[in-house]
mmCIF file of C-alpha atoms in Angstrom:
data_model
loop_
_atom_site.group_PDB
_atom_site.id
_atom_site.type_symbol
_atom_site.label_atom_id
_atom_site.label_comp_id
_atom_site.label_asym_id
_atom_site.label_seq_id
_atom_site.Cartn_x
_atom_site.Cartn_y
_atom_site.Cartn_z
ATOM 1 C CA MET A 1 -0.299 -0.149 -0.011
ATOM 2 C CA VAL A 2 1.409 3.896 -1.274
ATOM 3 C CA HIS A 3 1.167 6.112 1.865
ATOM 4 C CA GLN A 4 -0.051 9.509 1.267
ATOM 5 C CA HIS A 5 2.531 12.376 1.533
ATOM 6 C CA CYS A 6 2.519 15.552 2.674
ATOM 7 C CA SER A 7 3.731 18.436 0.569
ATOM 8 C CA GLY A 8 7.155 19.363 0.907
ATOM 9 C CA GLY A 9 7.849 15.385 1.666
ATOM 10 C CA ARG A 10 11.399 15.947 2.824
ATOM 11 C CA MET A 11 12.141 16.326 6.624
ATOM 12 C CA SER A 12 12.265 19.730 7.579
ATOM 13 C CA THR A 13 15.819 21.195 8.197
ATOM 14 C CA ASN A 14 16.899 24.714 9.281
ATOM 15 C CA ARG A 15 20.060 25.963 10.512
ATOM 16 C CA TYR A 16 19.900 24.542 14.301
ATOM 17 C CA GLU A 17 18.018 21.247 13.227
ATOM 18 C CA GLU A 18 20.610 20.227 10.198
ATOM 19 C CA ASN A 19 22.809 18.167 12.010
ATOM 20 C CA ILE A 20 20.190 16.936 14.260
ATOM 21 C CA PRO A 21 19.162 13.287 13.723
ATOM 22 C CA VAL A 22 15.402 12.620 13.196
ATOM 23 C CA THR A 23 14.763 10.821 16.606
ATOM 24 C CA GLY A 24 15.813 13.999 17.643
ATOM 25 C CA LEU A 25 13.366 15.957 15.875
ATOM 26 C CA LEU A 26 10.465 13.295 16.767
ATOM 27 C CA ALA A 27 10.686 12.530 20.046
ATOM 28 C CA PRO A 28 9.368 15.311 22.145
ATOM 29 C CA ARG A 29 6.071 14.748 19.466
ATOM 30 C CA LEU A 30 5.532 11.138 20.154
ATOM 31 C CA ALA A 31 3.369 11.773 23.334
ATOM 32 C CA TYR A 32 1.358 14.486 21.756
ATOM 33 C CA PHE A 33 1.115 12.093 19.023
ATOM 34 C CA ALA A 34 0.150 9.542 20.545
ATOM 35 C CA ALA A 35 -2.860 11.379 23.018
ATOM 36 C CA VAL A 36 -4.116 12.682 19.693
ATOM 37 C CA ALA A 37 -4.444 9.356 18.479
ATOM 38 C CA ARG A 38 -5.424 8.054 21.934
ATOM 39 C CA HIS A 39 -8.740 9.984 21.763
ATOM 40 C CA GLU A 40 -8.975 11.215 18.119
ATOM 41 C CA HIS A 41 -9.816 14.574 18.929
ATOM 42 C CA VAL A 42 -7.255 17.602 19.749
ATOM 43 C CA THR A 43 -9.092 19.361 22.112
ATOM 44 C CA ARG A 44 -9.593 16.370 24.351
ATOM 45 C CA ALA A 45 -5.710 15.567 23.778
ATOM 46 C CA ALA A 46 -4.809 18.988 24.539
ATOM 47 C CA HIS A 47 -7.090 19.023 27.922
ATOM 48 C CA GLU A 48 -5.193 15.403 29.175
ATOM 49 C CA LEU A 49 -1.818 16.730 28.273
ATOM 50 C CA GLY A 50 -2.647 19.994 29.732
ATOM 51 C CA VAL A 51 -1.258 21.810 26.630
ATOM 52 C CA PRO A 52 -3.144 24.399 24.921
ATOM 53 C CA GLN A 53 -4.773 22.976 21.850
ATOM 54 C CA SER A 54 -3.277 25.099 19.339
ATOM 55 C CA THR A 55 0.028 24.230 20.879
ATOM 56 C CA LEU A 56 -0.963 20.638 19.698
ATOM 57 C CA SER A 57 -2.323 21.152 16.971
ATOM 58 C CA ARG A 58 0.806 22.816 15.914
ATOM 59 C CA ALA A 59 2.915 19.841 17.358
ATOM 60 C CA MET A 60 1.127 17.896 15.341
ATOM 61 C CA VAL A 61 1.630 19.376 11.665
ATOM 62 C CA ARG A 62 5.074 20.263 12.343
ATOM 63 C CA LEU A 63 5.110 16.085 12.918
ATOM 64 C CA GLU A 64 3.640 15.157 9.864
ATOM 65 C CA GLN A 65 5.782 18.074 7.634
ATOM 66 C CA ASP A 66 8.672 16.144 9.595
ATOM 67 C CA LEU A 67 7.648 12.688 8.411
ATOM 68 C CA GLY A 68 6.783 13.631 5.101
ATOM 69 C CA VAL A 69 3.568 11.845 5.571
ATOM 70 C CA VAL A 70 0.025 11.888 6.360
ATOM 71 C CA LEU A 71 -0.904 10.946 10.286
ATOM 72 C CA PHE A 72 -4.171 12.288 10.122
ATOM 73 C CA ALA A 73 -7.901 12.540 8.287
ATOM 74 C CA ARG A 74 -9.057 15.984 9.816
ATOM 75 C CA LYS A 75 -12.675 16.949 10.143
ATOM 76 C CA GLY A 76 -12.640 19.796 12.039
ATOM 77 C CA ARG A 77 -11.109 19.559 15.515
ATOM 78 C CA THR A 78 -11.674 15.464 14.848
ATOM 79 C CA VAL A 79 -8.976 13.022 13.719
ATOM 80 C CA ALA A 80 -8.340 10.027 12.381
ATOM 81 C CA LEU A 81 -5.586 8.182 11.663
ATOM 82 C CA THR A 82 -4.580 7.513 8.349
ATOM 83 C CA THR A 83 -3.043 3.748 7.607
ATOM 84 C CA ALA A 84 0.789 5.438 8.311
ATOM 85 C CA GLY A 85 -0.532 6.763 11.261
ATOM 86 C CA ARG A 86 -1.409 3.769 12.421
ATOM 87 C CA THR A 87 1.243 1.736 11.574
ATOM 88 C CA PHE A 88 3.800 5.070 13.486
ATOM 89 C CA LEU A 89 1.068 4.634 16.226
ATOM 90 C CA ALA A 90 2.002 0.817 17.179
ATOM 91 C CA SER A 91 5.328 1.538 16.913
ATOM 92 C CA THR A 92 5.158 5.190 19.331
ATOM 93 C CA GLU A 93 3.248 3.112 22.068
ATOM 94 C CA LYS A 94 6.096 0.462 22.209
ATOM 95 C CA ALA A 95 8.633 3.440 22.265
ATOM 96 C CA LEU A 96 6.897 5.276 25.216
ATOM 97 C CA ALA A 97 6.336 2.191 26.692
ATOM 98 C CA GLU A 98 10.505 1.473 26.805
ATOM 99 C CA ILE A 99 10.732 5.018 27.858
ATOM 100 C CA ALA A 100 8.006 5.088 31.012
ATOM 101 C CA ARG A 101 10.488 1.367 31.647
ATOM 102 C CA ALA A 102 12.974 3.265 31.622
ATOM 103 C CA ALA A 103 11.882 6.041 33.722
ATOM 104 C CA GLU A 104 10.617 3.880 36.133
ATOM 105 C CA SER A 105 13.970 1.708 36.920
ATOM 106 C CA VAL A 106 16.396 4.551 37.244
ATOM 107 C CA GLN A 107 14.083 5.843 39.787
ATOM 108 C CA GLN A 108 13.805 2.673 41.827
ATOM 109 C CA ASP A 109 17.750 2.498 41.710
ATOM 110 C CA ALA A 110 17.928 5.793 42.903
ATOM 111 C CA ASP A 111 15.354 5.331 45.449
ATOM 112 C CA PRO A 112 16.684 5.263 48.995
ATOM 113 C CA ALA A 113 15.692 2.357 50.497
ATOM 114 C CA TYR A 114 15.113 0.147 47.484
ATOM 115 C CA GLY A 115 17.906 1.626 45.499
ATOM 116 C CA LYS A 116 20.369 -0.048 43.576
ATOM 117 C CA VAL A 117 24.716 -0.252 44.352
ATOM 118 C CA ALA A 118 26.579 -1.228 41.735
ATOM 119 C CA PHE A 119 30.037 -2.502 43.660
ATOM 120 C CA GLY A 120 32.932 -3.642 42.311
ATOM 121 C CA PHE A 121 35.684 -5.527 44.154
ATOM 122 C CA LEU A 122 38.905 -7.765 44.600
ATOM 123 C CA HIS A 123 38.208 -11.716 44.461
ATOM 124 C CA THR A 124 40.977 -11.803 47.400
ATOM 125 C CA LEU A 125 37.864 -9.417 49.036
ATOM 126 C CA GLY A 126 34.716 -11.573 48.162
ATOM 127 C CA PRO A 127 35.120 -14.812 50.021
ATOM 128 C CA GLU A 128 34.730 -13.039 53.660
ATOM 129 C CA THR A 129 35.126 -9.424 53.792
ATOM 130 C CA VAL A 130 32.389 -8.318 51.436
ATOM 131 C CA PRO A 131 29.738 -10.457 52.791
ATOM 132 C CA GLY A 132 30.633 -9.319 56.093
ATOM 133 C CA LEU A 133 30.497 -5.423 54.849
ATOM 134 C CA ILE A 134 27.093 -6.028 53.063
ATOM 135 C CA ARG A 135 25.357 -7.889 55.955
ATOM 136 C CA ALA A 136 26.186 -5.419 58.211
ATOM 137 C CA PHE A 137 25.346 -2.692 55.682
ATOM 138 C CA ARG A 138 21.702 -4.162 55.058
ATOM 139 C CA ALA A 139 21.143 -4.270 59.459
ATOM 140 C CA ASP A 140 20.189 -0.129 58.499
ATOM 141 C CA HIS A 141 19.371 -0.105 55.065
ATOM 142 C CA PRO A 142 17.618 -3.817 54.245
ATOM 143 C CA ARG A 143 16.019 -3.538 51.032
ATOM 144 C CA VAL A 144 19.311 -1.798 48.920
ATOM 145 C CA ARG A 145 20.111 -4.034 46.359
ATOM 146 C CA PHE A 146 23.753 -4.707 44.878
ATOM 147 C CA SER A 147 25.378 -5.154 41.942
ATOM 148 C CA LEU A 148 28.786 -6.968 42.540
ATOM 149 C CA VAL A 149 31.390 -6.800 39.975
ATOM 150 C CA GLN A 150 34.951 -8.823 41.308
ATOM 151 C CA ASN A 151 37.893 -8.073 38.943
ATOM 152 C CA TYR A 152 41.236 -6.765 39.172
ATOM 153 C CA GLY A 153 41.963 -3.514 39.836
ATOM 154 C CA GLU A 154 42.680 -1.600 36.436
ATOM 155 C CA ALA A 155 39.704 -3.194 35.128
ATOM 156 C CA MET A 156 37.149 -1.945 37.685
ATOM 157 C CA LEU A 157 38.608 1.613 37.202
ATOM 158 C CA GLU A 158 37.655 1.051 33.563
ATOM 159 C CA ARG A 159 34.160 0.041 34.292
ATOM 160 C CA LEU A 160 33.836 2.910 37.103
ATOM 161 C CA ARG A 161 35.115 5.278 34.271
ATOM 162 C CA ALA A 162 32.625 4.026 32.297
ATOM 163 C CA GLY A 163 29.937 4.842 34.959
ATOM 164 C CA GLU A 164 28.619 0.838 35.248
ATOM 165 C CA LEU A 165 29.904 1.230 38.876
ATOM 166 C CA ASP A 166 29.426 3.506 41.584
ATOM 167 C CA LEU A 167 32.077 2.456 43.803
ATOM 168 C CA CYS A 168 34.546 -0.351 44.144
ATOM 169 C CA LEU A 169 37.215 -1.971 46.817
ATOM 170 C CA THR A 170 40.633 -1.566 45.028
ATOM 171 C CA SER A 171 44.751 -1.964 46.057
ATOM 172 C CA PRO A 172 46.860 -0.703 45.458
ATOM 173 C CA LEU A 173 44.791 3.158 45.844
ATOM 174 C CA PRO A 174 44.857 4.509 42.406
ATOM 175 C CA ASP A 175 46.635 7.971 42.015
ATOM 176 C CA ALA A 176 44.365 9.338 38.812
ATOM 177 C CA PRO A 177 43.411 12.410 38.329
ATOM 178 C CA ASP A 178 39.433 11.472 37.373
ATOM 179 C CA LEU A 179 39.491 9.931 40.840
ATOM 180 C CA VAL A 180 38.893 9.847 43.947
ATOM 181 C CA ALA A 181 40.445 7.159 46.450
ATOM 182 C CA ARG A 182 40.311 6.864 50.396
ATOM 183 C CA ARG A 183 42.427 4.320 52.394
ATOM 184 C CA LEU A 184 40.457 1.984 54.574
ATOM 185 C CA ASP A 185 42.998 -0.557 55.689
ATOM 186 C CA GLU A 186 45.800 -2.640 55.371
ATOM 187 C CA GLN A 187 46.100 -6.765 54.707
ATOM 188 C CA ARG A 188 49.186 -8.303 55.708
ATOM 189 C CA LEU A 189 50.904 -10.495 52.693
ATOM 190 C CA ARG A 190 52.223 -14.168 53.603
ATOM 191 C CA LEU A 191 55.123 -15.746 51.681
ATOM 192 C CA VAL A 192 53.068 -19.175 51.127
ATOM 193 C CA VAL A 193 55.130 -22.336 50.187
ATOM 194 C CA PRO A 194 54.850 -25.829 49.808
ATOM 195 C CA ASP A 195 54.342 -27.996 52.834
ATOM 196 C CA ASP A 196 57.575 -29.608 52.138
ATOM 197 C CA HIS A 197 60.053 -26.653 51.138
ATOM 198 C CA ARG A 198 62.957 -26.170 53.070
ATOM 199 C CA LEU A 199 61.308 -22.950 54.589
ATOM 200 C CA ALA A 200 57.934 -24.767 55.670
ATOM 201 C CA THR A 201 59.626 -25.563 59.480
ATOM 202 C CA ARG A 202 60.123 -21.406 59.789
ATOM 203 C CA LYS A 203 57.223 -18.916 61.306
ATOM 204 C CA ARG A 204 58.517 -15.925 60.190
ATOM 205 C CA ILE A 205 60.907 -15.214 57.148
ATOM 206 C CA ARG A 206 62.844 -11.873 55.455
ATOM 207 C CA LEU A 207 61.845 -12.151 51.967
ATOM 208 C CA ALA A 208 65.869 -11.329 50.947
ATOM 209 C CA GLU A 209 65.753 -15.126 52.016
ATOM 210 C CA ALA A 210 62.930 -16.281 49.028
ATOM 211 C CA ALA A 211 65.567 -14.529 46.876
ATOM 212 C CA GLU A 212 66.658 -17.793 44.847
ATOM 213 C CA GLU A 213 62.872 -18.951 44.939
ATOM 214 C CA THR A 214 60.914 -19.672 42.033
ATOM 215 C CA PHE A 215 57.433 -17.683 42.517
ATOM 216 C CA VAL A 216 53.726 -17.686 40.834
ATOM 217 C CA THR A 217 52.395 -14.481 40.934
ATOM 218 C CA LEU A 218 49.188 -12.288 39.250
ATOM 219 C CA GLU A 219 49.313 -11.671 35.789
ATOM 220 C CA SER A 220 51.023 -8.056 35.059
ATOM 221 C CA GLY A 221 48.112 -5.421 35.436
ATOM 222 C CA TYR A 222 46.894 -6.998 38.780
ATOM 223 C CA GLY A 223 47.328 -4.547 42.176
ATOM 224 C CA LEU A 224 48.868 -7.521 43.776
ATOM 225 C CA ARG A 225 51.989 -8.405 41.108
ATOM 226 C CA ARG A 226 52.671 -4.887 41.380
ATOM 227 C CA ILE A 227 52.929 -4.728 45.168
ATOM 228 C CA THR A 228 54.943 -8.390 44.644
ATOM 229 C CA ASP A 229 57.470 -6.894 42.615
ATOM 230 C CA ASP A 230 57.566 -3.312 44.621
ATOM 231 C CA LEU A 231 58.522 -5.785 47.827
ATOM 232 C CA CYS A 232 60.681 -8.037 46.289
ATOM 233 C CA ALA A 233 62.794 -4.901 45.018
ATOM 234 C CA GLU A 234 63.052 -3.352 48.143
ATOM 235 C CA ALA A 235 64.189 -6.907 49.372
ATOM 236 C CA GLY A 236 66.890 -5.907 46.557
ATOM 237 C CA PHE A 237 65.666 -9.258 43.955
ATOM 238 C CA ALA A 238 63.863 -9.235 41.192
ATOM 239 C CA PRO A 239 61.182 -12.485 41.261
ATOM 240 C CA ARG A 240 62.092 -15.388 39.010
ATOM 241 C CA VAL A 241 58.473 -16.217 37.789
ATOM 242 C CA ALA A 242 57.451 -19.416 36.644
ATOM 243 C CA PHE A 243 53.684 -19.238 36.369
ATOM 244 C CA GLU A 244 51.163 -16.113 36.319
ATOM 245 C CA GLY A 245 47.407 -16.444 37.386
ATOM 246 C CA GLU A 246 44.679 -14.926 37.436
ATOM 247 C CA GLU A 247 43.002 -15.301 41.033
ATOM 248 C CA ALA A 248 44.928 -16.157 44.253
ATOM 249 C CA GLU A 249 43.679 -19.373 45.207
ATOM 250 C CA THR A 250 44.882 -20.740 41.355
ATOM 251 C CA LEU A 251 48.464 -19.757 42.870
ATOM 252 C CA ARG A 252 48.176 -21.414 46.138
ATOM 253 C CA GLY A 253 47.496 -24.688 43.943
ATOM 254 C CA LEU A 254 50.580 -23.594 41.761
ATOM 255 C CA VAL A 255 52.167 -23.441 45.644
ATOM 256 C CA ALA A 256 50.932 -26.883 47.074
ATOM 257 C CA ALA A 257 51.968 -28.689 44.029
ATOM 258 C CA GLY A 258 55.270 -27.978 44.420
ATOM 259 C CA LEU A 259 55.830 -25.051 41.317
ATOM 260 C CA GLY A 260 56.828 -22.315 43.445
ATOM 261 C CA VAL A 261 56.519 -19.766 46.248
ATOM 262 C CA ALA A 262 54.211 -16.637 46.419
ATOM 263 C CA LEU A 263 53.654 -13.140 48.071
ATOM 264 C CA LEU A 264 49.357 -13.549 49.112
ATOM 265 C CA PRO A 265 46.949 -11.871 51.651
ATOM 266 C CA PRO A 266 45.359 -14.701 54.077
ATOM 267 C CA PRO A 267 42.875 -17.597 52.638
ATOM 268 C CA ALA A 268 39.350 -17.720 53.793
ATOM 269 C CA VAL A 269 40.131 -21.497 54.683
ATOM 270 C CA ALA A 270 43.490 -22.808 55.266
ATOM 271 C CA ARG A 271 44.461 -25.191 52.264
ATOM 272 C CA PRO A 272 46.308 -28.016 52.601
ATOM 273 C CA GLY A 273 49.348 -28.503 51.507
ATOM 274 C CA VAL A 274 51.272 -25.097 52.481
ATOM 275 C CA VAL A 275 52.167 -23.401 54.756
ATOM 276 C CA GLU A 276 52.137 -19.398 54.794
ATOM 277 C CA LEU A 277 55.111 -17.632 56.777
ATOM 278 C CA THR A 278 55.009 -14.452 58.175
ATOM 279 C CA VAL A 279 57.727 -11.282 55.983
ATOM 280 C CA THR A 280 59.333 -9.669 58.651
ATOM 281 C CA ALA A 281 61.663 -7.572 56.239
ATOM 282 C CA PRO A 282 60.277 -5.267 54.132
ATOM 283 C CA ARG A 283 56.690 -4.638 55.706
ATOM 284 C CA ALA A 284 54.538 -6.637 53.249
ATOM 285 C CA VAL A 285 51.207 -5.567 53.495
ATOM 286 C CA ARG A 286 48.865 -3.679 50.534
ATOM 287 C CA GLU A 287 46.523 -1.050 51.177
ATOM 288 C CA ILE A 288 42.676 -1.586 50.343
ATOM 289 C CA GLY A 289 40.796 1.413 49.795
ATOM 290 C CA VAL A 290 37.421 2.402 48.510
ATOM 291 C CA ALA A 291 37.698 4.552 44.662
ATOM 292 C CA TRP A 292 34.657 6.231 42.656
ATOM 293 C CA LEU A 293 34.768 8.560 40.271
ATOM 294 C CA ASP A 294 35.424 12.388 40.724
ATOM 295 C CA GLY A 295 32.477 14.762 40.354
ATOM 296 C CA HIS A 296 30.189 12.040 40.111
ATOM 297 C CA PRO A 297 26.771 12.431 41.810
ATOM 298 C CA ASP A 298 25.887 9.786 44.162
ATOM 299 C CA THR A 299 22.234 8.161 44.116
ATOM 300 C CA PRO A 300 20.824 8.622 47.915
ATOM 301 C CA PRO A 301 21.865 4.455 48.518
ATOM 302 C CA VAL A 302 25.466 4.646 46.448
ATOM 303 C CA ALA A 303 25.583 8.089 49.317
ATOM 304 C CA GLN A 304 24.644 5.791 52.099
ATOM 305 C CA PHE A 305 27.218 2.715 51.264
ATOM 306 C CA LYS A 306 29.582 5.118 50.826
ATOM 307 C CA ARG A 307 29.425 6.766 54.360
ATOM 308 C CA PHE A 308 29.389 3.405 55.394
ATOM 309 C CA LEU A 309 32.572 2.156 53.889
ATOM 310 C CA LEU A 310 34.760 5.332 55.050
ATOM 311 C CA SER A 311 33.062 4.513 58.571
ATOM 312 C CA ARG A 312 34.894 1.254 58.652
ATOM 313 C CA ARG A 313 38.403 2.899 58.428
ATOM 314 C CA GLY A 314 40.685 0.284 60.162
ATOM 315 C CA LYS A 315 38.535 -2.313 60.529
ATOM 316 C CA LEU A 316 37.874 -3.651 57.071
ATOM 317 C CA ILE A 317 39.992 -6.618 57.123
ATOM 318 C CA PRO A 318 39.398 -8.360 60.201
ATOM 319 C CA GLU A 319 42.998 -9.745 62.164
ATOM 320 C CA ALA A 320 41.969 -13.912 60.755
ATOM 321 C CA PHE A 321 42.048 -12.286 57.332
ATOM 322 C CA GLY A 322 45.437 -9.818 57.393
ATOM 323 C CA GLY A 323 43.996 -7.313 59.319
ATOM 324 C CA PRO A 324 45.865 -4.963 61.431
ATOM 325 C CA VAL A 325 46.875 -6.376 64.758
ATOM 326 C CA GLN A 326 44.591 -5.180 67.645
ATOM 327 C CA PRO A 327 46.835 -5.139 71.084
ATOM 328 C CA PRO A 328 44.941 -7.185 73.361
ATOM 329 C CA PRO A 329 42.875 -6.161 75.576
ATOM 330 C CA PRO A 330 43.926 -5.287 79.784
ATOM 331 C CA ALA A 331 43.761 -7.795 81.531
ATOM 332 C CA PRO A 332 41.113 -7.013 84.537
ATOM 333 C CA ALA A 333 42.368 -6.364 87.655
ATOM 334 C CA ALA A 334 42.551 -8.858 90.299
ATOM 335 C CA PRO A 335 39.851 -8.762 93.269
ATOM 336 C CA ALA A 336 40.808 -7.054 96.154
ATOM 337 C CA ALA A 337 40.784 -9.584 98.981
ATOM 338 C CA PRO A 338 38.056 -9.613 101.644
ATOM 339 C CA ALA A 339 38.331 -7.478 104.662
ATOM 340 C CA ALA A 340 39.075 -9.671 107.610
ATOM 341 C CA PRO A 341 36.331 -10.531 109.911
ATOM 342 C CA ALA A 342 35.713 -7.813 112.993
ATOM 343 C CA ALA A 343 36.132 -8.785 116.593
ATOM 344 C CA GLU A 344 33.188 -9.335 118.271
ATOM 345 C CA SER A 345 33.050 -7.396 121.435
ATOM 346 C CA LYS A 346 32.726 -9.222 124.964
#
């Protein structure tokens, strides 16, 4: 079927519009068009929309001119859709429904009580640290939802920049002008050796003593790899790397298989086949902090979770998982000796 065309059947342009895509010209008028089509009456549609009838009439004429297609057959203030109008209405209603769903989604995500936080973190923080954080936060915000992403540091920072994450826990802390980073805690690293290794009977070690060992490490680009290289350099050697991986527990498996030694944070669950030694020199720790995109406005749930994370400074990592060693509590005072009974008077 051939559609009837308006006179001047090309998209109208002027010096402001000549570079604007057709969708940019049509989008503001779609709701107007759908209302007129629904009522088949310009006055009633204008009343529903809360706009002057003349404004609505001009908008419909301009829409037809922009499309180069007649959408309405007019009889006074009453209108009826043409074949082209019915075709256009079907797609318009779908588009408006998608817009409504998108608006509802972003409004829900920003709701203080029911909103969503897109939160990234390192793989090594996944088993214990992050579940504990979310459990503690949801004690006061039980309906806030989380979209969780585990990855290595550089990949998460790129997702921050792309707007895919609101916050991320990372190490080392980024130093970039477009990001804000705040230190939250530090985590001790240990030298992990096979349980039949010559050093396995030791509890403590200076890292220089492992200068001749073969190392298994994370791949270049991972924060923990950079920290490993820096600590070894501080100890006076460059590590001889035999295997590179993407996940700390895989490295522990390689150590257990006798394929090398590794500098790693403590595991969530002790792994058989390895011994973990405290490194006394240099000071083997990694800083862990939270990062976000500078100047990026926070929704209420993101702002709440950010405040919560900042309140965990110094207590993000439990001691059992390599957090700071807390001083033992003072011993309770010895109870006073009972007073001697008074002598009875005679």
